Coordinates of C-alpha atoms in Angstrom, one line a residue:
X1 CA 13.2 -78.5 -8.4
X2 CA 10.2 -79.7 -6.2
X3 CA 9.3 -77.8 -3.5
X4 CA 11.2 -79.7 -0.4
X5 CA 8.8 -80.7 3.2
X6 CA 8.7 -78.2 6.3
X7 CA 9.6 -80.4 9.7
X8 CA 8.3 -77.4 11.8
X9 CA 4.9 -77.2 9.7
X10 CA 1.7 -78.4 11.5
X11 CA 0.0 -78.8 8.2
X12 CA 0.1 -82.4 7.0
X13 CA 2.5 -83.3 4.3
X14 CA 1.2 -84.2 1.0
X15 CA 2.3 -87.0 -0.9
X16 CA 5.4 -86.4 -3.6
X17 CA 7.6 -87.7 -6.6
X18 CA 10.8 -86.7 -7.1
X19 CA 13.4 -88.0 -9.5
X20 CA 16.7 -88.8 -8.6
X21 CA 19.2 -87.0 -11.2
X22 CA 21.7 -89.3 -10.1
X23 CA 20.5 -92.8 -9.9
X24 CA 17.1 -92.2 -12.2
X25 CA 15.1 -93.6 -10.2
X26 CA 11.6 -91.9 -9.5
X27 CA 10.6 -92.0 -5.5
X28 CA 7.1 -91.6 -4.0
X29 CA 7.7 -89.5 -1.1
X30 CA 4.0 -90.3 1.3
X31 CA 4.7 -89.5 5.5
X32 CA 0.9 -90.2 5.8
X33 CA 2.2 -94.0 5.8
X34 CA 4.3 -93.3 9.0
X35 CA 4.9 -91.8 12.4
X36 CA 6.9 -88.9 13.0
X37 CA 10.8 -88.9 11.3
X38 CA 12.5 -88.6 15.1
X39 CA 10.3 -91.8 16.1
X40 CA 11.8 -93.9 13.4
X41 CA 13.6 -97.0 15.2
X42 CA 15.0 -100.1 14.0
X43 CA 12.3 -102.9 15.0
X44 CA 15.7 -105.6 15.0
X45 CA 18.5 -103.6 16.4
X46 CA 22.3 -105.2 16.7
X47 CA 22.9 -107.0 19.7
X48 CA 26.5 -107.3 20.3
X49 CA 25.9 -109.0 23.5
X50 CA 23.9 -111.6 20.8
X51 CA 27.3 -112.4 19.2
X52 CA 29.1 -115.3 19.4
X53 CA 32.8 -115.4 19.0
X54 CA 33.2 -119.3 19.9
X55 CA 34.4 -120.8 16.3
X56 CA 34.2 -117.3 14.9
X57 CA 37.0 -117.7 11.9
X58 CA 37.9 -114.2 11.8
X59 CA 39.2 -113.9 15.1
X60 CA 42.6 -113.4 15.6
X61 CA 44.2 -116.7 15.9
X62 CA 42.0 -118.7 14.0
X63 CA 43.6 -117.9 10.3
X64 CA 43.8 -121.5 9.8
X65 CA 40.3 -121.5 9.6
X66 CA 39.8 -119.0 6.9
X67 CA 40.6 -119.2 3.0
X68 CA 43.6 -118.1 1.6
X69 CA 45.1 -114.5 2.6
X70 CA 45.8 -111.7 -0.1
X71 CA 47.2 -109.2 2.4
X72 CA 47.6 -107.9 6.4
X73 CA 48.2 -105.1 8.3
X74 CA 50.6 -105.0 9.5
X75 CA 52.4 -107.3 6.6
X76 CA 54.0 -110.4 8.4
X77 CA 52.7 -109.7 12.0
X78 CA 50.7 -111.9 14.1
X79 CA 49.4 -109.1 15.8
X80 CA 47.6 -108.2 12.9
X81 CA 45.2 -104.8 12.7
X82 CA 42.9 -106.3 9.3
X83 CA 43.1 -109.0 6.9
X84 CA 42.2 -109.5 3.2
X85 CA 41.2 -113.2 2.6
X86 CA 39.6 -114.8 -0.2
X87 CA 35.9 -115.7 0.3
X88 CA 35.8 -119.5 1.6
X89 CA 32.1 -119.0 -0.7
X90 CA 32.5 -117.0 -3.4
X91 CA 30.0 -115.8 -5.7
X92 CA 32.6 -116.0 -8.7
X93 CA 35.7 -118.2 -9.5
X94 CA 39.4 -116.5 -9.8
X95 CA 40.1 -120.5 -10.5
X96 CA 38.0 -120.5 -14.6
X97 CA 39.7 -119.1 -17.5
X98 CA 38.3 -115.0 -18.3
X99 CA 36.2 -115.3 -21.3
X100 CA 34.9 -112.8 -24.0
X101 CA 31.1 -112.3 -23.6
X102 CA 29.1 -115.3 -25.8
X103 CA 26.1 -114.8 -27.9
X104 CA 23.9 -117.6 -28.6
X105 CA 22.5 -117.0 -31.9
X106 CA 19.7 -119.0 -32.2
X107 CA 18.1 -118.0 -28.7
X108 CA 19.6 -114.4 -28.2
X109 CA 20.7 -115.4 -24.7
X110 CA 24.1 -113.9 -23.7
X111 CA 26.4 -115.7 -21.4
X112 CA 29.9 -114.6 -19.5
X113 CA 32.0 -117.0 -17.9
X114 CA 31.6 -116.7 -13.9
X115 CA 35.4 -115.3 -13.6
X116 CA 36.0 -112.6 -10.9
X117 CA 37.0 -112.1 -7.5
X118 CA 35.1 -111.9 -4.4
X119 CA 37.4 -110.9 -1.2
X120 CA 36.2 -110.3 2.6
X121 CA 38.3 -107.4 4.6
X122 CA 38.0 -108.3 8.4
X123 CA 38.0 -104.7 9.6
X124 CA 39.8 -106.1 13.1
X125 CA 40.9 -108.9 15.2
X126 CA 38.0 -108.6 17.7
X127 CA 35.2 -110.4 17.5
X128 CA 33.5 -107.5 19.6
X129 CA 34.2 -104.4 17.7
X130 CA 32.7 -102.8 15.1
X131 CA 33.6 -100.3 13.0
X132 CA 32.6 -97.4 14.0
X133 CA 34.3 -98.6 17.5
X134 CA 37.6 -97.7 15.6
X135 CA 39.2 -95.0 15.5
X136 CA 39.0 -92.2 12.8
X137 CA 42.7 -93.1 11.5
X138 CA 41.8 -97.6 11.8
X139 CA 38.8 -97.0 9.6
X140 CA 41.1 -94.8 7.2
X141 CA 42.9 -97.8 6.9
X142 CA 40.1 -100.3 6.4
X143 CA 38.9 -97.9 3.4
X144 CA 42.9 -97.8 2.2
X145 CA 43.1 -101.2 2.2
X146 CA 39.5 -101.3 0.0
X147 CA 41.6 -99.1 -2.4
X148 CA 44.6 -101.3 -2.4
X149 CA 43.0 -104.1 -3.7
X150 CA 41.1 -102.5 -6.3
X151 CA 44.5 -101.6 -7.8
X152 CA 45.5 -104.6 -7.7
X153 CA 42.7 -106.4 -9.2
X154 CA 42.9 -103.4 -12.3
X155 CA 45.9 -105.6 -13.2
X156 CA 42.8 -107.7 -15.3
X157 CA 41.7 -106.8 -18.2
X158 CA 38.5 -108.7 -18.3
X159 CA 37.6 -106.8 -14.7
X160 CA 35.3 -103.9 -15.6
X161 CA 33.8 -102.9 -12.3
X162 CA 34.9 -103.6 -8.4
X163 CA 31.7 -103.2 -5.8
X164 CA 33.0 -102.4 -2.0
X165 CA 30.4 -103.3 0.2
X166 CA 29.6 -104.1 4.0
X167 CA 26.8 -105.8 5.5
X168 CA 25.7 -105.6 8.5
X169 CA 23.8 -107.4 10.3
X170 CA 21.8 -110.7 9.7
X171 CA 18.5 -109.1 7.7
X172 CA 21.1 -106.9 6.3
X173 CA 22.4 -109.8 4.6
X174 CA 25.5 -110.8 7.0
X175 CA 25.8 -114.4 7.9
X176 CA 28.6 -113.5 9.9
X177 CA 28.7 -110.9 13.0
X178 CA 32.3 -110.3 13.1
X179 CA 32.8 -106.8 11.5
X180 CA 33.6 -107.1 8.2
X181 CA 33.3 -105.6 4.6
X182 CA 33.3 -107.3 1.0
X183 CA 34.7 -106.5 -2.3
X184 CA 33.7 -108.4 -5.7
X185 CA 35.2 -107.8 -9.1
X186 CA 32.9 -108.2 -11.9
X187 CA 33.8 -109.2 -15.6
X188 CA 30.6 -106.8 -16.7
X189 CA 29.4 -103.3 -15.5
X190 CA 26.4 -104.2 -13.9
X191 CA 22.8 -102.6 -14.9
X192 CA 22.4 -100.0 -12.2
X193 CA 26.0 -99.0 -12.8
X194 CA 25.2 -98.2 -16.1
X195 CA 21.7 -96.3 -15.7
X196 CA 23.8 -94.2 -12.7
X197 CA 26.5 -93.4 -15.2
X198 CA 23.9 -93.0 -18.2
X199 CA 21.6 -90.3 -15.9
X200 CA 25.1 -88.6 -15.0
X201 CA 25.6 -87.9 -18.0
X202 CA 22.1 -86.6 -19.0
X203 CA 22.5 -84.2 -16.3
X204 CA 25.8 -83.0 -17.4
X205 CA 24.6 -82.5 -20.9
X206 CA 21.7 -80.6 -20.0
X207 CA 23.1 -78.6 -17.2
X208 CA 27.1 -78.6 -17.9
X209 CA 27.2 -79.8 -14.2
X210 CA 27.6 -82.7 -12.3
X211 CA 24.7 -84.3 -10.4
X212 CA 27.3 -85.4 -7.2
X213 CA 28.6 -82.1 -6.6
X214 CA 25.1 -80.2 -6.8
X215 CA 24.1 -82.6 -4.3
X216 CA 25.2 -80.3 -1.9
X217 CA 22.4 -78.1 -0.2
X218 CA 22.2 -77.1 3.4
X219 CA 18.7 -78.1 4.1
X220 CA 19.9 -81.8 3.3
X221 CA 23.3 -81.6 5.4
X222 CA 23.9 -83.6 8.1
X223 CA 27.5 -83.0 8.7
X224 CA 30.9 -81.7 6.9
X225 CA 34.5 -82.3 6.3
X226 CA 37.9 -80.3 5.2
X227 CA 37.2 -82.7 1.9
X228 CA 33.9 -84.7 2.4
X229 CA 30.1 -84.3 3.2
X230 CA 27.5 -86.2 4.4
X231 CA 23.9 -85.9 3.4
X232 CA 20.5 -87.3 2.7
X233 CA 20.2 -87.7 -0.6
X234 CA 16.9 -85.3 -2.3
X235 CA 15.7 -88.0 -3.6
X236 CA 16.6 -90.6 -1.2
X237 CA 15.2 -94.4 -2.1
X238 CA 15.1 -95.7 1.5
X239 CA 14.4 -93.7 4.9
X240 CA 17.4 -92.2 6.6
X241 CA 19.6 -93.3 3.6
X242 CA 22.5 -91.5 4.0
X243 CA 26.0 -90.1 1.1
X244 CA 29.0 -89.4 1.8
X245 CA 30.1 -87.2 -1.2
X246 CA 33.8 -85.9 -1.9
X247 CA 33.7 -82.2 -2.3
X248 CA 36.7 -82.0 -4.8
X249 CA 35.2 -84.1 -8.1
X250 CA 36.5 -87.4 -8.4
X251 CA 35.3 -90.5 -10.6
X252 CA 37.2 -93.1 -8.6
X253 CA 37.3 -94.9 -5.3
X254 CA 40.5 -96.4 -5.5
X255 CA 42.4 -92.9 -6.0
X256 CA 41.6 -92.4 -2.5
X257 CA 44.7 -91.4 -0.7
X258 CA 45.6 -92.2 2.9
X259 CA 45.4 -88.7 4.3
X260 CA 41.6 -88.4 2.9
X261 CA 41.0 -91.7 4.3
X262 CA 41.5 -91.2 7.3
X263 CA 39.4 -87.8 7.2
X264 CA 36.9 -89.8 5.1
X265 CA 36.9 -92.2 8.4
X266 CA 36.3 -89.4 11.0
X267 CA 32.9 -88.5 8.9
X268 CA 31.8 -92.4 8.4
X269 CA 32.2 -93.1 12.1
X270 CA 30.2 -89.9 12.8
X271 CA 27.0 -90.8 10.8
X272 CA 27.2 -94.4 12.2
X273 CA 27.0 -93.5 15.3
X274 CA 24.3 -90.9 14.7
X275 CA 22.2 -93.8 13.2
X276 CA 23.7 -96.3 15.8
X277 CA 22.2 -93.6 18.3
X278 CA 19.1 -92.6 16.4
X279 CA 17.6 -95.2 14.7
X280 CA 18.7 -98.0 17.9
X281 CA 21.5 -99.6 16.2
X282 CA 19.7 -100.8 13.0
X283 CA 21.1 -103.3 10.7
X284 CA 22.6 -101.4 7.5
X285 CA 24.4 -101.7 4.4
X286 CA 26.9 -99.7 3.0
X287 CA 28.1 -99.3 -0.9
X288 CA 30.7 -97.4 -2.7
X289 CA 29.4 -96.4 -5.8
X290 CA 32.1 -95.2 -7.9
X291 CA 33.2 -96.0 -11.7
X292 CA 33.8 -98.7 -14.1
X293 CA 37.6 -99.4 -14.2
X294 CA 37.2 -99.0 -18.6
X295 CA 36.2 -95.8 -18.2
X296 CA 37.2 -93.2 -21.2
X297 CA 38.1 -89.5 -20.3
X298 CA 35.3 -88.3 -21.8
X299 CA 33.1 -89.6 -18.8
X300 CA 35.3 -88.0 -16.1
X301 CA 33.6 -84.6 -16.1
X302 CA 30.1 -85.9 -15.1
X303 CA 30.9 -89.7 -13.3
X304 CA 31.6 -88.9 -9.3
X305 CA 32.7 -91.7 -6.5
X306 CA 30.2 -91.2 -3.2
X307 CA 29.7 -94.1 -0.1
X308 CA 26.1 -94.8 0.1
X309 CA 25.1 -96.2 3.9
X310 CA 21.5 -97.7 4.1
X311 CA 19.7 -98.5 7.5
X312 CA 17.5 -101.4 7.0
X313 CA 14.0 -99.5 8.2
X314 CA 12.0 -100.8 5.7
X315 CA 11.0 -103.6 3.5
X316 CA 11.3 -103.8 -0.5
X317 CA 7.5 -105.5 -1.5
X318 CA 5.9 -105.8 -4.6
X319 CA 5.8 -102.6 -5.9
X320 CA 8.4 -101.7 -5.4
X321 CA 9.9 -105.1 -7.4
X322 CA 7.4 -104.5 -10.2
X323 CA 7.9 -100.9 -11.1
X324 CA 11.4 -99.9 -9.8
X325 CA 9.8 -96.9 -7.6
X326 CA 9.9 -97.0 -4.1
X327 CA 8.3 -96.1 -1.5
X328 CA 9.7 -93.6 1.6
X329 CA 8.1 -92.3 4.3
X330 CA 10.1 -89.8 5.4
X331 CA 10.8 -86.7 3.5
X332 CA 14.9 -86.4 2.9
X333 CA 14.8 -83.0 4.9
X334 CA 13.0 -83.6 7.7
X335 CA 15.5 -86.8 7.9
X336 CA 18.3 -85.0 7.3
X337 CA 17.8 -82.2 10.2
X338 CA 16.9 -85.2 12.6
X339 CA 19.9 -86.8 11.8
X340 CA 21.6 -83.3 12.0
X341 CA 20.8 -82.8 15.5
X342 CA 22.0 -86.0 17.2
X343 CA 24.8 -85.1 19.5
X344 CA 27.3 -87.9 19.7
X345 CA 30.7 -87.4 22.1
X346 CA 33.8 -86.6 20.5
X347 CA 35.6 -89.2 18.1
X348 CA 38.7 -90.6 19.5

């Protein structure tokens, strides 16, 4: 393994590659191109007093406004705690028939019917809050209810992969501000899914371990659980990205149980609000990358579930879009002790 950066050396830091084992993706590692790690700060910081709730369909009482409902929490109550609705614009149809994949002959072009499911989870009734305002046990159940509907969606047999996602933020890709998270169900496993699984199990056949769980080092900590830990990744692809890893090995998401979720909440809303507090409330994105629903048993040993949380510091360009490298600034170590040693009060 490369030799990893020094945040208490004077000397200046030389430029370096390192491969990720996980994702295999090669990353160009070059602080000459920016200031110190602890002066990193969003330039276009959340505003909540920005947000408007006036026609804001997620709020509670406007339901009527919204597409139809899968589930609530409470079930049957008005005075609901979260909602899972239908997206009013999805990216794919639940309404067109499931189709095998086609092959045009003549022009070698494949083509999949646009069947899936796209679903929004509003993570609570006010318009104000976000989620790391809730509480350690209300995210648990924001993340149970994630898991809940990717069992249910399983049910398909033409479903291969489920994404959980949250954007937030309107360069983060949110076009609303009302806190909420997304989950789309794919008929294929998409591309980087496949390259993440394929470089899993490179590593696993050269090493007889998995990538995830030696992810684990204590110069790239920044905080740790009864059954989870967060760190920056060794290779991380954008500045302060951020895992949250399960320390027990597990290929799936959606196995999740509720007492881990709610743990699994304490540690989210912990390194939220060490970026919310570092990095002046940046606009982020946050993925679940865990494993294609088909998966066989013999994938199990090496495929491993982890939430990846991105701030949006920095912008994807050209070369980054022509050679699938990219470019970050800050070294993962001298991120992760910054991020290390941000005191935030107690969680309620």
């Amino acid at each position: 393994m490369a030799s990893s950066s020094s945040s208490d050396s004077s000397a200046p830091q030389s430029p370096q590659l390192r491969k990720d084992s996980v994702t295999n993706r090669w990353v160009i590692f070059s602080p000459a191109r920016a200031k110190r790690p602890s002066d990193f700060k969003s330039k276009s910081p959340i505003n909540p007093n920005q947000q408007h709730q006036q026609q804001c369909p997620f709020c509670i009482g406007h339901e009527h406004e919204c597409a139809p409902e899968i589930f609530r929490v409470p079930p049957d109550n008005p005075d609901w705690k979260l909602r899972v609705i239908q997206n009013l614009y999805p990216a794919l149809s639940r309404d067109i028939p499931a189709a095998e994949e086609g092959n045009n002959s003549d022009s070698g072009r494949v083509v999949v019917n646009g069947f899936g499911f796209h679903d929004v989870v509003i993570e609570t009734p006010v318009h104000s809050v976000q989620l790391s305002d809730l509480s350690p046990r209300e995210i648990g159940e924001v993340l149970v209810a994630h898991t809940r509907r990717i069992k249910q969606l399983m049910s398909y047999d033409s479903i291969k992969y489920v994404q959980v996602f949250k954007n937030h933020g309107a360069s983060a890709g949110a076009s609303m501000s009302h806190s909420h998270s997304q989950i789309m169900a794919l008929p294929v496993v998409p591309p980087a899914v496949a390259t993440r699984l394929g470089s899993m199990k490179e590593y696993f056949d050269q090493t007889g371990k998995c990538s995830v769980c030696e992810s684990n080092s204590k110069d790239l900590l920044i905080d740790v659980s009864a059954h989870f830990i967060s760190i920056v990744p060794f290779a991380a692809t954008f500045p302060f990205e951020m895992w949250i890893i399960p320390l027990d090995h597990s290929s799936h998401f959606h196995e999740l149980d509720s007492e881990k979720a709610v743990e699994l909440g304490g540690l989210l809303k912990l390194v939220l609000r060490k970026m919310s507090m570092q990095l002046n409330n940046p606009p982020f994105n946050f993925m679940v990358q865990t494993s294609p629903l088909g998966d066989n048993a013999s994938q199990l040993p090496y495929s491993h579930w982890f939430m990846q949380i991105v701030p949006q510091l920095s912008v994807v360009a050209g070369f980054e879009m022509g050679t699938g490298c990219y470019i970050n600034p800050v070294f993962p170590e001298d991120a992760a002790k910054v991020l290390r040693e941000v005191k935030v009060s107690p969680l309620e």
